[in-house]
Coordinates of C-alpha atoms in Angstrom, one line a residue:
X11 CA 133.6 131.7 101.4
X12 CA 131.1 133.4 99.0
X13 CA 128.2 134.6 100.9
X14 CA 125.3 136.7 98.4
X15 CA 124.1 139.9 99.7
X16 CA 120.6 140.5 99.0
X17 CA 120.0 143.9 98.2
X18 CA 116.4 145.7 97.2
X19 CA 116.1 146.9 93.7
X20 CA 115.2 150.6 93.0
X21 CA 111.7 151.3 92.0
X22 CA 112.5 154.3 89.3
X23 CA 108.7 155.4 89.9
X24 CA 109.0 156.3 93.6
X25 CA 111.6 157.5 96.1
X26 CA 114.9 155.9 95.7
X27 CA 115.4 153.6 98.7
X28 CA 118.9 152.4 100.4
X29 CA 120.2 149.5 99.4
X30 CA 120.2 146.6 101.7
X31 CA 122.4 143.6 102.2
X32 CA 122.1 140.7 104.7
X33 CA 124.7 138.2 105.8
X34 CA 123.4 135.4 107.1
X35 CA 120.5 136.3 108.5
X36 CA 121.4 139.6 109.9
X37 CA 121.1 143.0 107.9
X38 CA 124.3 144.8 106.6
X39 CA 124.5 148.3 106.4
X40 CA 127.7 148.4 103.9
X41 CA 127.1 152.1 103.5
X42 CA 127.0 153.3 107.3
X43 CA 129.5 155.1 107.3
X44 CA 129.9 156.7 104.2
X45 CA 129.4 160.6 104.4
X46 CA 125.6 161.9 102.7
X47 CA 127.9 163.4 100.8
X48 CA 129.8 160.8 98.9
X49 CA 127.4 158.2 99.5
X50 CA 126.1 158.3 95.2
X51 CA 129.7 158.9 94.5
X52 CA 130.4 155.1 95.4
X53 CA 129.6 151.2 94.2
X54 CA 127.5 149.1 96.2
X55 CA 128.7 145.1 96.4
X56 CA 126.6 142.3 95.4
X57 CA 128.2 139.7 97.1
X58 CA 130.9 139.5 99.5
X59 CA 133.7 137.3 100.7
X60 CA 133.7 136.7 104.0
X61 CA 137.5 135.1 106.4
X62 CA 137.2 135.2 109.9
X63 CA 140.4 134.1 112.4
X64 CA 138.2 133.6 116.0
X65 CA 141.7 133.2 117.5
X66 CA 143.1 136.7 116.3
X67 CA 139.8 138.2 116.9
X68 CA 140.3 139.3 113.1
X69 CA 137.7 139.5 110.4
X70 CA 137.9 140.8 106.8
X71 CA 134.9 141.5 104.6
X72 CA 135.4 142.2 100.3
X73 CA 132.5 142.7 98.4
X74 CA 132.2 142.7 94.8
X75 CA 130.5 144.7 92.0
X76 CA 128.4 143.1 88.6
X77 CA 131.7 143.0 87.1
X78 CA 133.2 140.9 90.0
X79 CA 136.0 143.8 90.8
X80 CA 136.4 144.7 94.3
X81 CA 133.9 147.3 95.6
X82 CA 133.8 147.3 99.2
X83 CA 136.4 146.4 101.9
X84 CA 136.1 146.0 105.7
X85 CA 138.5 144.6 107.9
X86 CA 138.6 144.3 112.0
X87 CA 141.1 142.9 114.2
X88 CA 142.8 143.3 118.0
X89 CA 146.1 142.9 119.3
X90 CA 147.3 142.7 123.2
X91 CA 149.8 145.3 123.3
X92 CA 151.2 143.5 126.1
X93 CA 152.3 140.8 123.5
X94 CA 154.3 144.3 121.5
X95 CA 155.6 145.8 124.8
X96 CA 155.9 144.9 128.7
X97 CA 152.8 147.1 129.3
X98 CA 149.4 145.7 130.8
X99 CA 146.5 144.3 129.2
X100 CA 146.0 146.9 126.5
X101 CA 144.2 146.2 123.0
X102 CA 145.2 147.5 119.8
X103 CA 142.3 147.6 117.6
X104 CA 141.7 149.0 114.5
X105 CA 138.4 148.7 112.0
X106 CA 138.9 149.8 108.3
X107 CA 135.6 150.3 105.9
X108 CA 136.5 151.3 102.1
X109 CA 134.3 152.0 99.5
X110 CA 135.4 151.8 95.3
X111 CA 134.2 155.4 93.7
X112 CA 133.1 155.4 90.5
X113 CA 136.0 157.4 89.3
X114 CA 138.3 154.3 90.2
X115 CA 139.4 156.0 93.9
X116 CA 138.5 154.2 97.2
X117 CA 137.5 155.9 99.9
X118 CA 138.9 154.7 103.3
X119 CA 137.4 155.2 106.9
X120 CA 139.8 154.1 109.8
X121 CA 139.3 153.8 112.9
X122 CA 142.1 153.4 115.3
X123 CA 142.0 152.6 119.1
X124 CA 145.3 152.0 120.9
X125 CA 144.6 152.7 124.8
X126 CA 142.7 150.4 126.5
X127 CA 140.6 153.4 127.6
X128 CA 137.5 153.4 125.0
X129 CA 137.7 156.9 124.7
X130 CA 140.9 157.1 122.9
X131 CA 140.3 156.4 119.5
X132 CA 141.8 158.2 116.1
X133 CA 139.6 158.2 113.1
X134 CA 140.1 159.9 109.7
X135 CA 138.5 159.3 105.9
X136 CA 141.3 159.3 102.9
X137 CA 141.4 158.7 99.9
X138 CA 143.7 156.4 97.7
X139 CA 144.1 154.7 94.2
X140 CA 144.2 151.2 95.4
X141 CA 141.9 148.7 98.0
X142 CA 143.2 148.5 101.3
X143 CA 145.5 145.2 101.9

């Protein structure tokens, strides 16, 4: 389903201002967690597309440029590890954010938690030629 993201315009006379998005009804911060650093360095989406599975606890977000090429990814889901292994109760979660550079690269965050301790968690940036899948 096609949601629009309404984002504020820049006013070229005063301070430039962040761009916000919201989706439906609640503010999206699509740029979060960017680093300051790279944060100019990438495209900000208009619209996105929005699939939820309540079942798999899964979600996956793509938002789109002007051009309506893929600019922003986001993706979320859990899996008992119990249903991989004979362990307990465990989760396996991860939650992906990527970002299209203007030089064509996407930048990825990832964050990976595979304990069922919240404190064990694995995140790293990287960069790579094509949108997550």
């Amino acid at each position: 389903m096609r949601i629009p993201l309404y984002i504020t315009s820049y006013d070229e006379g005063r301070a430039p201002k962040a761009k916000r998005a919201s989706h439906l009804g609640r503010e999206v911060d699509w740029s979060a967690r960017i680093p300051v650093l790279w944060r100019d360095l990438t495209i900000g989406p208009l619209w996105v597309d929005v699939n939820r599975d309540s079942d798999a606890e899964a979600e996956r977000w793509v938002g789109y440029d002007e051009d309506e090429q893929p600019c922003y990814c986001r993706y979320r889901f859990e899996v008992p590890i119990g249903a991989l292994n004979s362990r307990g109760n465990d989760l396996y979660r991860e939650d992906l954010a990527a970002w299209r550079m203007r030089d064509g690269r996407w930048l990825i965050h990832r964050i990976i938690h595979c304990q069922a301790d919240e404190k064990t968690a694995y995140a790293f940036y990287a960069f790579s030629e094509c949108m997550p899948r």
